[in-house]
Coordinates of C-alpha atoms (C1' of nucleotides) in Angstrom, one line a residue:
Chain A
M1 CA 0.2 0.1 0.0
F2 CA 2.7 2.3 0.9
N3 CA 4.9 1.7 -2.0
L4 CA 1.6 2.1 -4.3
M5 CA 1.1 5.6 -2.9
K6 CA 4.9 6.6 -3.6
L7 CA 4.5 5.6 -7.1
L8 CA 0.8 7.3 -7.5
H9 CA 2.5 10.4 -6.1
R10 CA 5.6 10.2 -8.6
S11 CA 3.6 9.8 -11.4
L12 CA 1.1 12.3 -10.4
S13 CA 4.3 14.9 -10.0
S14 CA 5.3 14.3 -13.7
L15 CA 1.8 15.5 -15.1
P16 CA 1.1 19.1 -15.9
N17 CA -0.3 21.1 -13.1
S18 CA -3.9 21.6 -14.2
S19 CA -4.2 17.5 -14.3
L20 CA -3.1 17.3 -10.9
Q21 CA -5.2 19.6 -9.4
T22 CA -8.6 17.9 -10.8
L23 CA -7.4 14.6 -8.8
L24 CA -7.2 16.5 -5.4
P25 CA -10.0 15.8 -3.1
I26 CA -13.0 18.6 -3.4
P27 CA -12.6 19.4 0.5
Q28 CA -9.0 20.3 -0.1
L29 CA -9.5 22.3 -3.2
C30 CA -12.0 24.3 -1.1
S31 CA -9.9 24.7 1.9
N32 CA -7.4 26.4 -0.5
G33 CA -9.6 28.5 -2.0
R34 CA -9.8 26.9 -5.4
L35 CA -13.3 27.1 -5.8
Q36 CA -13.5 26.6 -10.0
E37 CA -11.4 23.7 -10.1
A38 CA -13.6 22.0 -7.3
L39 CA -16.8 23.0 -9.0
L40 CA -14.9 21.2 -12.1
E41 CA -14.5 18.2 -10.4
M42 CA -17.8 18.0 -9.1
S43 CA -19.2 17.8 -12.8
V44 CA -16.5 15.1 -13.1
L45 CA -17.9 13.1 -10.0
G46 CA -21.4 13.5 -11.1
H47 CA -23.5 11.0 -8.9
N48 CA -20.4 10.2 -6.6
M49 CA -20.7 13.4 -4.8
G50 CA -21.0 13.1 -1.2
F51 CA -21.9 14.8 2.1
H52 CA -18.5 15.9 2.8
D53 CA -18.0 17.3 -1.0
Y54 CA -21.1 19.6 -1.2
D55 CA -20.3 20.5 2.4
A56 CA -16.9 22.0 1.8
L57 CA -18.4 23.8 -1.3
L58 CA -21.0 25.3 0.2
N59 CA -19.0 26.6 2.8
T60 CA -16.5 28.2 0.6
C61 CA -19.4 29.4 -1.4
V62 CA -20.4 31.3 1.7
N63 CA -17.1 32.6 2.5
K64 CA -16.7 34.3 -1.0
R65 CA -20.6 35.2 -1.2
A66 CA -20.5 32.9 -4.8
L67 CA -24.4 33.1 -5.8
R68 CA -23.8 31.6 -9.1
E69 CA -21.3 28.8 -7.9
D70 CA -24.0 28.4 -5.2
Q71 CA -26.8 27.8 -7.8
R72 CA -24.5 25.5 -9.6
V73 CA -24.1 23.5 -6.5
H74 CA -27.8 23.3 -5.9
A75 CA -28.4 22.6 -9.5
H76 CA -26.4 19.6 -9.5
M77 CA -28.0 18.1 -6.4
I78 CA -31.4 18.3 -8.1
K79 CA -29.9 16.7 -11.3
T80 CA -28.1 14.0 -9.7
L81 CA -30.9 13.3 -7.5
Y82 CA -29.1 13.9 -4.4
F83 CA -31.0 14.1 -1.4
P84 CA -29.5 16.5 1.0
S85 CA -29.7 16.7 4.7
T86 CA -31.3 19.2 7.0
Y87 CA -27.7 20.3 7.6
L88 CA -26.9 20.8 4.0
R89 CA -30.4 22.2 3.3
T90 CA -29.6 25.1 5.9
R91 CA -26.2 25.9 4.4
L92 CA -27.9 26.6 0.8
L93 CA -30.5 28.5 3.0
I94 CA -27.9 30.6 4.7
L95 CA -25.7 31.1 1.4
Y96 CA -29.0 32.4 -0.6
G97 CA -29.8 34.6 2.5
K98 CA -26.4 36.0 2.3
C99 CA -26.4 37.2 -1.2
D100 CA -29.7 38.8 -0.9
R101 CA -31.8 36.1 -2.4
L102 CA -34.7 35.9 0.5
Q103 CA -37.0 34.5 -1.7
D104 CA -34.8 31.5 -2.8
A105 CA -33.9 30.9 0.7
H106 CA -37.4 31.0 1.6
K107 CA -38.1 28.4 -0.7
V108 CA -35.4 26.2 0.3
L109 CA -36.8 26.5 3.9
D110 CA -40.2 25.8 2.5
E111 CA -39.1 22.6 0.7
M112 CA -37.4 21.0 3.7
P113 CA -38.6 17.6 4.8
E114 CA -37.6 18.7 8.4
K115 CA -36.6 21.6 9.4
N116 CA -34.8 22.2 13.0
V117 CA -33.9 25.3 15.2
V118 CA -30.9 26.3 13.1
S119 CA -33.0 26.3 9.8
W120 CA -35.7 28.3 11.1
T121 CA -33.6 31.0 12.8
A122 CA -31.1 31.4 9.6
M123 CA -34.4 32.5 7.8
I124 CA -35.7 34.7 10.7
S125 CA -32.6 36.4 11.2
R126 CA -31.7 37.2 7.5
Y127 CA -35.3 38.9 7.5
S128 CA -34.5 40.7 10.4
Q129 CA -31.2 41.9 9.1
T130 CA -32.6 42.9 6.0
G131 CA -35.2 44.9 7.4
H132 CA -38.5 42.5 6.2
S133 CA -39.9 42.4 9.8
S134 CA -43.1 41.2 9.1
E135 CA -41.8 38.3 7.1
A136 CA -39.5 37.3 10.1
L137 CA -42.3 37.9 12.3
T138 CA -44.5 35.5 9.9
V139 CA -41.7 32.5 9.9
F140 CA -41.2 32.5 13.8
A141 CA -45.0 32.2 14.2
E142 CA -45.2 29.2 11.7
M143 CA -42.0 28.0 13.5
M144 CA -44.2 28.1 16.8
R145 CA -47.0 26.4 15.3
A146 CA -44.7 23.6 14.1
D147 CA -43.6 23.3 17.6
G148 CA -40.0 24.3 16.6
K149 CA -38.1 25.0 19.9
P150 CA -36.5 28.6 20.0
N151 CA -33.3 29.2 21.3
H152 CA -31.0 32.4 22.1
F153 CA -30.3 32.7 18.7
T154 CA -33.9 32.6 18.0
F155 CA -34.9 35.5 20.4
A156 CA -32.1 37.7 19.9
S157 CA -33.2 38.0 15.9
V158 CA -36.7 38.1 16.3
L159 CA -36.6 41.0 19.2
T160 CA -34.9 43.0 16.0
S161 CA -38.5 42.6 14.0
C162 CA -40.7 43.3 17.2
S163 CA -41.6 46.9 16.5
G164 CA -44.9 46.9 18.0
L165 CA -45.0 46.9 22.0
S166 CA -47.6 44.3 22.3
V167 CA -45.9 41.9 19.9
G168 CA -42.6 42.3 21.7
K169 CA -44.1 42.0 25.2
Q170 CA -45.7 38.5 23.9
V171 CA -42.3 37.5 22.8
H172 CA -40.9 38.8 26.3
G173 CA -43.1 36.5 27.9
L174 CA -42.1 33.3 25.7
I175 CA -38.4 34.1 26.8
I176 CA -39.0 34.2 30.3
K177 CA -41.1 30.9 30.0
L178 CA -38.2 29.4 28.4
S179 CA -35.8 30.8 30.6
Y180 CA -33.7 32.7 27.9
D181 CA -34.2 36.2 29.7
S182 CA -30.7 36.3 31.3
H183 CA -29.0 35.6 28.1
V184 CA -26.6 38.6 27.2
Y185 CA -27.5 38.6 23.6
V186 CA -31.2 38.1 24.2
G187 CA -31.0 40.9 26.8
S188 CA -29.3 43.3 24.7
S189 CA -32.0 42.9 21.8
L190 CA -34.8 43.0 24.3
L191 CA -33.8 46.1 25.9
D192 CA -33.4 47.9 22.4
M193 CA -37.1 46.4 21.6
Y194 CA -38.4 48.5 24.6
A195 CA -36.6 51.5 23.7
K196 CA -37.7 51.5 20.3
A197 CA -41.1 51.2 21.6
G198 CA -40.3 54.4 23.9
R199 CA -40.4 52.4 27.2
I200 CA -37.1 53.6 29.0
E201 CA -38.1 52.2 32.1
E202 CA -38.7 48.7 30.9
A203 CA -35.3 48.6 28.7
R204 CA -33.7 50.1 32.0
E205 CA -34.9 46.9 34.3
V206 CA -34.1 44.2 31.5
F207 CA -30.3 45.8 31.4
E208 CA -30.3 45.9 35.2
C209 CA -31.3 42.2 35.6
L210 CA -28.6 40.9 33.4
P211 CA -26.5 38.5 35.3
E212 CA -23.2 39.7 32.7
R213 CA -23.0 42.4 30.6
D214 CA -20.6 42.9 27.6
V215 CA -19.9 46.0 25.5
V216 CA -22.9 45.3 23.2
S217 CA -25.5 45.3 26.0
C218 CA -23.9 48.6 27.6
T219 CA -24.2 50.3 24.6
A220 CA -27.5 49.0 23.8
I221 CA -28.4 51.0 26.7
I222 CA -26.5 54.2 26.0
T223 CA -28.0 54.4 22.8
A224 CA -31.7 53.7 24.3
Y225 CA -31.2 57.1 26.4
A226 CA -29.8 58.9 23.3
Q227 CA -32.5 57.9 21.0
L228 CA -34.9 59.0 23.1
G229 CA -33.3 62.4 23.3
L230 CA -32.4 61.8 27.1
D231 CA -28.7 62.8 26.4
E232 CA -27.7 63.6 29.9
E233 CA -29.0 60.4 31.3
A234 CA -27.2 58.8 28.3
L235 CA -23.9 60.3 29.2
Q236 CA -24.5 59.3 32.9
V237 CA -24.7 56.0 32.0
F238 CA -21.5 56.1 29.9
Q239 CA -19.6 57.3 32.6
K240 CA -20.8 55.1 34.9
L241 CA -20.1 52.0 32.7
L242 CA -16.7 53.5 32.1
S243 CA -15.7 53.6 35.6
Q244 CA -16.8 50.2 36.0
G245 CA -14.6 49.0 33.4
M246 CA -16.2 48.9 30.1
S247 CA -14.1 49.3 27.2
P248 CA -16.1 51.2 24.3
N249 CA -16.0 50.0 20.9
Y250 CA -16.8 52.2 17.9
V251 CA -20.7 51.7 18.1
T252 CA -20.5 52.9 21.8
Y253 CA -18.6 56.3 20.8
A254 CA -21.0 56.9 18.1
S255 CA -23.9 56.9 20.2
V256 CA -21.9 58.7 22.7
L257 CA -21.5 61.4 20.1
T258 CA -25.1 61.3 19.4
A259 CA -26.0 62.6 22.8
L260 CA -23.1 65.0 22.9
S261 CA -24.5 66.7 19.4
G262 CA -28.0 67.0 21.2
L263 CA -26.7 69.1 24.1
A264 CA -24.1 70.7 21.9
L265 CA -20.9 69.8 23.9
L266 CA -18.3 70.4 21.6
D267 CA -15.4 70.3 24.0
H268 CA -16.9 66.7 25.1
G269 CA -16.8 66.0 21.4
K270 CA -13.3 67.0 20.9
Q271 CA -12.2 64.8 23.7
V272 CA -14.2 61.7 22.4
H273 CA -12.5 62.4 18.9
C274 CA -8.7 62.5 20.5
H275 CA -9.7 59.2 22.4
V276 CA -10.9 57.5 19.2
L277 CA -7.5 58.8 17.4
R278 CA -5.4 57.9 20.5
R279 CA -6.7 54.5 20.3
E280 CA -6.3 54.0 16.8
L281 CA -9.7 52.2 16.2
P282 CA -10.1 51.1 12.8
F283 CA -11.5 53.2 10.0
Y284 CA -15.5 52.9 10.6
A285 CA -17.8 55.2 8.3
V286 CA -20.6 55.0 11.1
L287 CA -17.8 56.6 13.6
Q288 CA -16.7 59.1 10.8
N289 CA -20.2 60.4 10.2
S290 CA -21.4 60.4 14.0
L291 CA -18.0 62.8 14.3
I292 CA -19.3 65.0 11.2
D293 CA -22.6 65.0 12.6
M294 CA -21.1 66.2 16.1
Y295 CA -19.0 68.9 14.8
S296 CA -21.8 70.6 12.7
K297 CA -24.4 70.2 15.5
C298 CA -21.9 71.9 17.8
G299 CA -21.7 74.9 15.2
N300 CA -18.1 73.7 13.6
L301 CA -19.1 73.4 10.1
S302 CA -15.5 73.7 8.6
Y303 CA -14.2 71.0 10.7
A304 CA -17.2 69.0 9.8
R305 CA -16.2 69.4 6.2
R306 CA -12.8 68.9 6.8
L307 CA -13.6 65.2 8.1
F308 CA -16.1 64.7 5.2
D309 CA -13.1 65.8 2.7
N310 CA -10.5 63.6 4.5
M311 CA -12.8 60.3 4.2
P312 CA -11.7 58.1 1.3
E313 CA -14.5 58.2 -1.4
T314 CA -15.1 54.7 -1.3
E315 CA -15.8 54.9 2.5
R316 CA -18.2 57.9 2.2
T317 CA -21.9 56.2 2.8
S318 CA -25.2 58.1 2.2
V319 CA -25.0 58.7 5.8
S320 CA -21.7 60.9 5.3
W321 CA -23.3 62.9 2.7
N322 CA -26.6 63.4 4.6
A323 CA -24.9 64.5 7.4
M324 CA -22.8 67.1 5.6
L325 CA -26.1 68.5 4.3
V326 CA -28.4 68.8 6.9
G327 CA -25.2 70.6 8.7
Y328 CA -25.6 73.0 6.0
S329 CA -29.3 73.3 5.8
K330 CA -29.3 74.0 9.4
H331 CA -26.9 76.9 8.9
G332 CA -29.2 78.2 6.5
L333 CA -26.4 77.8 3.9
V334 CA -28.4 76.8 0.5
K335 CA -25.5 77.4 -1.7
E336 CA -23.5 75.1 -0.3
V337 CA -26.5 72.6 0.1
L338 CA -27.0 72.7 -3.5
E339 CA -23.4 72.6 -4.6
L340 CA -22.8 69.7 -2.6
F341 CA -25.9 67.8 -3.7
R342 CA -24.9 68.3 -7.5
L343 CA -21.6 66.8 -6.2
M344 CA -22.9 64.0 -4.7
R345 CA -25.1 63.3 -7.9
D346 CA -22.3 63.8 -10.3
E347 CA -20.0 61.5 -8.8
K348 CA -22.3 58.9 -8.7
R349 CA -20.7 56.7 -6.0
V350 CA -23.6 56.9 -3.7
K351 CA -27.2 57.4 -4.4
P352 CA -29.3 60.0 -2.6
D353 CA -31.9 58.5 -0.5
S354 CA -34.8 60.0 1.1
V355 CA -33.2 61.9 4.1
T356 CA -30.7 63.2 1.3
L357 CA -34.0 65.0 -0.5
L358 CA -35.1 65.8 3.1
A359 CA -32.0 67.6 3.7
V360 CA -31.8 69.1 0.1
L361 CA -35.7 70.4 0.5
S362 CA -35.3 71.8 4.2
G363 CA -32.3 73.5 2.8
C364 CA -34.3 75.2 0.4
S365 CA -36.8 76.3 2.9
H366 CA -34.3 77.7 5.5
G367 CA -32.7 79.5 2.9
R368 CA -35.8 81.1 1.3
M369 CA -35.7 79.3 -1.9
E370 CA -39.2 78.1 -2.4
D371 CA -39.2 77.6 -6.2
T372 CA -36.3 75.7 -6.2
G373 CA -37.5 73.5 -3.7
L374 CA -40.7 73.1 -5.4
S375 CA -38.8 72.1 -8.7
I376 CA -36.7 69.7 -6.7
F377 CA -40.1 68.2 -5.5
D378 CA -41.3 68.4 -8.9
G379 CA -38.2 66.4 -9.9
M380 CA -38.7 63.7 -7.5
I381 CA -42.2 63.5 -8.7
A382 CA -41.0 63.0 -12.3
G383 CA -38.4 60.3 -11.1
D384 CA -35.2 62.2 -11.5
Y385 CA -33.4 61.3 -8.1
G386 CA -34.7 57.7 -7.8
V387 CA -36.6 58.7 -4.7
K388 CA -40.3 59.0 -4.6
P389 CA -41.6 61.7 -2.3
D390 CA -43.1 60.4 1.0
T391 CA -45.4 62.1 3.5
E392 CA -42.3 63.6 5.2
H393 CA -41.1 65.1 1.8
Y394 CA -44.6 66.6 1.5
G395 CA -44.3 68.1 5.3
C396 CA -41.4 69.8 4.7
I397 CA -42.9 71.2 1.3
V398 CA -45.8 72.4 3.2
D399 CA -43.5 74.0 6.1
M400 CA -41.6 75.8 3.2
L401 CA -44.5 77.2 1.7
G402 CA -46.4 78.3 4.7
R403 CA -43.2 80.0 6.5
A404 CA -43.2 82.1 2.9
G405 CA -46.9 83.0 3.3
R406 CA -48.1 80.9 0.3
I407 CA -50.6 79.5 2.7
K408 CA -53.2 78.5 0.1
E409 CA -50.3 76.3 -1.8
A410 CA -49.3 75.1 1.5
F411 CA -52.7 74.2 2.3
E412 CA -53.4 72.3 -1.3
F413 CA -50.3 70.4 -0.5
V414 CA -51.8 69.1 2.8
K415 CA -54.8 67.8 0.6
R416 CA -52.3 66.0 -1.4
M417 CA -50.2 64.0 0.8
P418 CA -50.5 60.7 0.5
S419 CA -50.8 59.6 4.1
E420 CA -52.8 61.9 6.7
P421 CA -50.9 64.7 7.9
T422 CA -48.8 64.4 11.2
A423 CA -49.3 66.9 13.9
G424 CA -45.7 68.5 13.1
V425 CA -47.1 69.0 9.8
L426 CA -50.3 70.5 10.8
G427 CA -48.4 72.3 13.5
S428 CA -46.1 74.4 11.2
L429 CA -49.2 75.4 8.8
L430 CA -51.3 76.8 11.8
G431 CA -48.2 78.8 12.8
A432 CA -47.8 80.1 9.0
C433 CA -51.6 80.9 9.4
R434 CA -51.1 83.1 12.5
V435 CA -48.1 85.0 11.5
H436 CA -49.5 85.4 8.0
V437 CA -53.1 86.2 9.6
S438 CA -55.0 83.6 7.1
V439 CA -58.1 83.1 9.6
D440 CA -60.1 80.5 7.2
I441 CA -57.3 78.1 6.8
G442 CA -55.9 78.6 10.0
E443 CA -59.4 77.7 11.5
Y444 CA -59.8 74.3 9.8
V445 CA -56.1 73.3 10.3
G446 CA -56.3 74.3 14.1
R447 CA -59.6 72.4 14.7
R448 CA -58.2 69.5 13.1
L449 CA -55.0 69.8 14.9
I450 CA -56.9 69.9 18.2
E451 CA -58.5 66.6 17.2
I452 CA -55.3 64.8 16.9
E453 CA -53.4 66.3 19.7
P454 CA -55.7 67.3 22.4
E455 CA -53.2 67.7 25.0
N456 CA -50.9 70.3 23.7
A457 CA -51.5 73.7 24.8
G458 CA -49.8 75.6 22.0
N459 CA -52.2 74.6 19.6
Y460 CA -55.3 76.2 21.4
V461 CA -53.1 79.2 22.1
I462 CA -52.2 79.9 18.5
L463 CA -55.8 79.4 17.2
S464 CA -57.4 81.6 19.7
N465 CA -54.4 84.0 19.0
L466 CA -55.7 84.0 15.6
Y467 CA -59.3 84.3 16.4
A468 CA -58.4 87.3 18.1
S469 CA -57.1 88.9 15.5
A470 CA -60.3 88.5 14.0
G471 CA -62.0 89.9 16.5
R472 CA -63.9 86.7 17.3
W473 CA -64.0 86.7 20.6
E474 CA -66.7 84.4 21.4
D475 CA -64.5 81.8 19.6
V476 CA -61.4 82.6 21.9
N477 CA -63.6 82.2 24.8
N478 CA -64.9 78.7 23.9
L479 CA -61.5 77.7 22.8
R480 CA -60.3 78.8 26.3
A481 CA -62.8 76.6 28.2
M482 CA -62.0 73.5 25.8
M483 CA -58.4 74.3 26.5
L484 CA -59.2 74.1 30.5
R485 CA -61.5 70.9 30.0
N486 CA -58.5 69.0 28.3
A487 CA -55.3 68.7 30.7
V488 CA -53.0 70.4 28.5
T489 CA -49.2 70.4 28.3
K490 CA -46.2 72.1 26.6
E491 CA -43.0 71.2 26.5
P492 CA -41.1 73.8 29.2
G493 CA -38.8 75.9 27.0
R494 CA -34.9 76.0 28.3
S495 CA -31.9 77.3 27.2
W496 CA -28.5 76.2 28.1
I497 CA -24.7 77.6 28.0
Q498 CA -21.6 76.1 28.7
H499 CA -19.2 77.9 30.8
E500 CA -16.1 76.3 32.5
Q501 CA -16.9 72.8 32.0
T502 CA -20.2 73.4 33.2
L503 CA -23.6 73.4 31.6
H504 CA -26.0 76.1 32.8
Y505 CA -29.5 75.8 32.3
F506 CA -32.2 78.5 32.5
H507 CA -36.0 77.9 32.1
A508 CA -38.7 80.5 31.3
N509 CA -38.7 82.5 34.5
D510 CA -36.1 80.7 35.9
R511 CA -36.3 79.4 39.6
T512 CA -33.6 77.0 39.5
H513 CA -30.3 78.7 38.7
P514 CA -28.3 79.3 41.5
R515 CA -27.1 83.0 40.3
R516 CA -30.8 84.0 39.0
E517 CA -30.8 86.8 41.1
E518 CA -27.8 88.2 39.6
V519 CA -28.8 87.3 35.9
L520 CA -32.2 89.3 36.4
A521 CA -30.5 92.6 38.0
K522 CA -28.1 92.4 35.0
L523 CA -30.8 92.0 32.3
K524 CA -32.9 94.8 34.0
E525 CA -29.5 96.8 33.8
I526 CA -29.0 96.1 30.2
L527 CA -32.6 96.6 29.2
I528 CA -32.1 100.2 29.4
K529 CA -29.0 100.2 27.0
M530 CA -30.9 97.5 25.0
K531 CA -34.1 100.0 24.4
Q532 CA -31.9 103.0 23.9
A533 CA -30.3 101.0 21.1
G534 CA -33.6 100.4 19.4
Y535 CA -35.3 97.5 21.1
V536 CA -38.9 97.0 21.2
P537 CA -40.6 94.1 23.1
D538 CA -42.5 92.4 20.7
H539 CA -45.9 91.6 22.6
S540 CA -47.3 89.2 19.8
C541 CA -44.9 86.8 21.0
V542 CA -47.2 86.5 24.2
L543 CA -49.9 83.9 23.3
Y544 CA -51.7 84.6 26.7
D545 CA -54.4 86.8 27.4
V546 CA -52.5 89.4 30.0
D547 CA -52.0 93.2 30.5
E548 CA -49.2 94.9 28.5
E549 CA -46.9 95.1 31.6
Q550 CA -47.4 91.7 32.3
K551 CA -46.6 90.7 28.5
E552 CA -43.1 92.5 29.1
R553 CA -42.1 90.7 32.2
M554 CA -43.2 87.3 30.4
L555 CA -41.0 88.3 27.5
L556 CA -38.1 89.0 29.7
G557 CA -38.2 85.7 31.4
H558 CA -37.5 83.8 28.2
S559 CA -34.9 81.4 29.0
E560 CA -32.6 82.5 25.9
K561 CA -32.6 86.0 27.5
L562 CA -31.6 84.7 30.7
A563 CA -28.6 82.6 29.1
L564 CA -27.5 85.5 26.9
T565 CA -27.2 87.6 30.1
F566 CA -25.5 84.8 32.2
G567 CA -23.2 84.5 29.3
L568 CA -22.6 88.4 29.3
I569 CA -21.4 88.3 33.0
A570 CA -19.9 85.1 32.8
T571 CA -17.1 85.9 30.0
G572 CA -14.5 88.7 29.3
D573 CA -14.9 91.2 26.4
G574 CA -15.4 90.5 23.1
I575 CA -15.5 86.5 23.4
S576 CA -18.2 84.6 21.3
I577 CA -21.4 83.6 23.3
R578 CA -23.1 80.0 22.3
V579 CA -26.5 79.4 23.5
F580 CA -28.4 76.4 22.8
K581 CA -32.2 76.3 22.9
N582 CA -34.7 73.2 23.1
L583 CA -37.7 75.0 21.3
R584 CA -37.7 77.4 18.2
I585 CA -36.6 80.6 19.0
C586 CA -39.5 83.6 19.1
V587 CA -39.2 86.6 17.6
D588 CA -38.9 89.1 20.4
C589 CA -35.7 86.9 21.4
H590 CA -34.2 86.8 17.7
N591 CA -34.5 90.3 18.0
F592 CA -33.1 91.1 21.4
A593 CA -30.4 88.7 20.4
K594 CA -29.5 90.7 17.3
I595 CA -29.4 94.1 19.5
F596 CA -27.3 92.6 22.4
S597 CA -24.6 91.8 19.9
K598 CA -24.2 95.0 18.4
V599 CA -24.6 97.0 21.8
F600 CA -22.1 94.9 23.4
E601 CA -20.0 94.0 20.4
R602 CA -20.4 89.9 21.3
K603 CA -20.7 87.1 18.3
V604 CA -23.7 85.0 19.3
S605 CA -24.2 81.8 18.1
L606 CA -27.5 80.6 18.8
R607 CA -28.6 76.9 18.1
D608 CA -32.5 76.3 18.1
K609 CA -34.5 73.2 17.9
N610 CA -34.4 73.6 13.9
R611 CA -31.3 75.8 13.2
F612 CA -28.4 77.8 13.9
H613 CA -28.2 81.5 14.0
Q614 CA -24.9 83.1 13.8
I615 CA -25.4 86.8 14.9
V616 CA -22.6 89.4 14.1
G617 CA -23.0 93.1 14.6
G618 CA -26.9 92.9 14.7
V619 CA -27.1 90.8 11.4
C620 CA -28.4 87.1 11.8
S621 CA -27.4 84.6 9.0
C622 CA -30.8 83.6 8.8
G623 CA -31.5 86.4 7.5
D624 CA -34.5 86.8 9.9
Y625 CA -36.4 83.8 8.2
W626 CA -36.6 81.0 10.5
Chain B
dG1 C1' -24.8 25.8 10.0
dT2 C1' -28.5 30.0 13.4
dA3 C1' -27.4 35.7 17.3
dG4 C1' -27.5 41.4 20.2
dG5 C1' -26.2 47.6 20.3
dG6 C1' -24.9 51.7 15.1
dT7 C1' -24.2 57.4 12.1
dT8 C1' -28.0 61.2 8.9
dA9 C1' -34.3 63.1 8.8
dG10 C1' -38.7 64.2 11.9

DNA sequence: GTAGGGTTAG
């Protein structure tokens, strides 16, 4: 036997290379990455293919994401009447799934005479990963009906597709019943499900109950807070976990940067940036994108652009482009928005998506270019950009036209929306009706808005203000009664300013800041200078029916005026003052800030809910249009 | 052979 092998080997060595290769077994060819030769051998072997040959071939195909080769192997099985085991069929399924042939994968699953937990789970996870939630849930339901026992892999996958709270809770019940609730993969998916349903307390509880934590579960809870806008809480949790020894990865940093952008904490953002560079984390587009967004939301646009320009072209995703476009849009730099959008289209490397068009349209809106916005919208309908307008795009146009005083056109757009307009859309139209005193449309819109959002005090106040301007006092009174009946809430306005590593918050008519007395005294003092320089309190910004004196007191109590005054006290001559506000700035505060910048020779940078206002020498970058 | 957290908009 030994001699024979030696002889064989000698004879093979004398053959040309190609003949030698065909005689190697398929598993060996595959492990050397010689897939094409292995396939050739498959045809030669015909009916003599065995389990290990198929297994090796499919394994190599998965690694190479080789769809055509996979199809050849599959066809060969059918042609030679080979009956693959559940294991091999599952491999086929996974391969089709990874090549984005979900229908083919599903067909393989359907045709399996016997399915096991891995085959079910592979299908569910692929549907989940590609965003096909309802398909994932359907397969999961089918699995349960077929008495397939889900495991921790299954639950971690299926929870990603549970966007509705009731479905998520049902699955949670099942997880507890089968004792998978302390599994760390299942736990992070579970807490994420609760967070996405807006249930932060439940998410927190899942996290607290986990017997072991890893970087993913820690990141998930930080992200949960950040995504719900609870930025300070997100940072607190991050800090605590850091002190407990968590080692953040690039996803953690991306989430932390989101929270920092929300609070406009530029210095902290820079620290994270330095940290990332020092740790020499590999280049991840996600992280670069968060950095671009952080710098632009903190008002440092040129830095954001530098990061964008330094990204290798092949690494830039639509998110990179969008983050940059949104940055320009929020700064009212419509020329830059349109230029970058043109560059994106010329490059053709990354396709514009729905967020891209939203950023471009809102750029036109902020930059007072309604006709350009409208023609881009028409282009979307004509199919010029490969993105069809959805509700959000219609909403953006409604906002743009309303702001420009083209109320009737805005109203026509509301009627043309493909689905019911959201409260946000109607709210912006109602606001526009008030500014441009359009009573008929305003009444209709306001009534509908109150039906949808009866708890929002702002809606009643604006509509009643509109009635008042038309002298319809009876309607004003009715509305007031209605408002008192429905327990109403309004998001309280607050502004903040950073000074020496501390965030100073001010609320309307602040009673919490330790230096409020000092701030109020200073405000009274500067008011004299301000009035001399032409500041006239704009009483129309007070939406309550009170006397003139009280109106002025209410105006002075607005949080951004308090924050500006604090900035003046706390910083030296000529230093820029950066203030941030959670709501939109009102006309009176905007006017105040402009005159403030002129009188005290300070550059004021004010970021409100929607955009930036860079004010120098009494002139604002928004052109008094926001 | 099957798994979780992710950046942009509103």
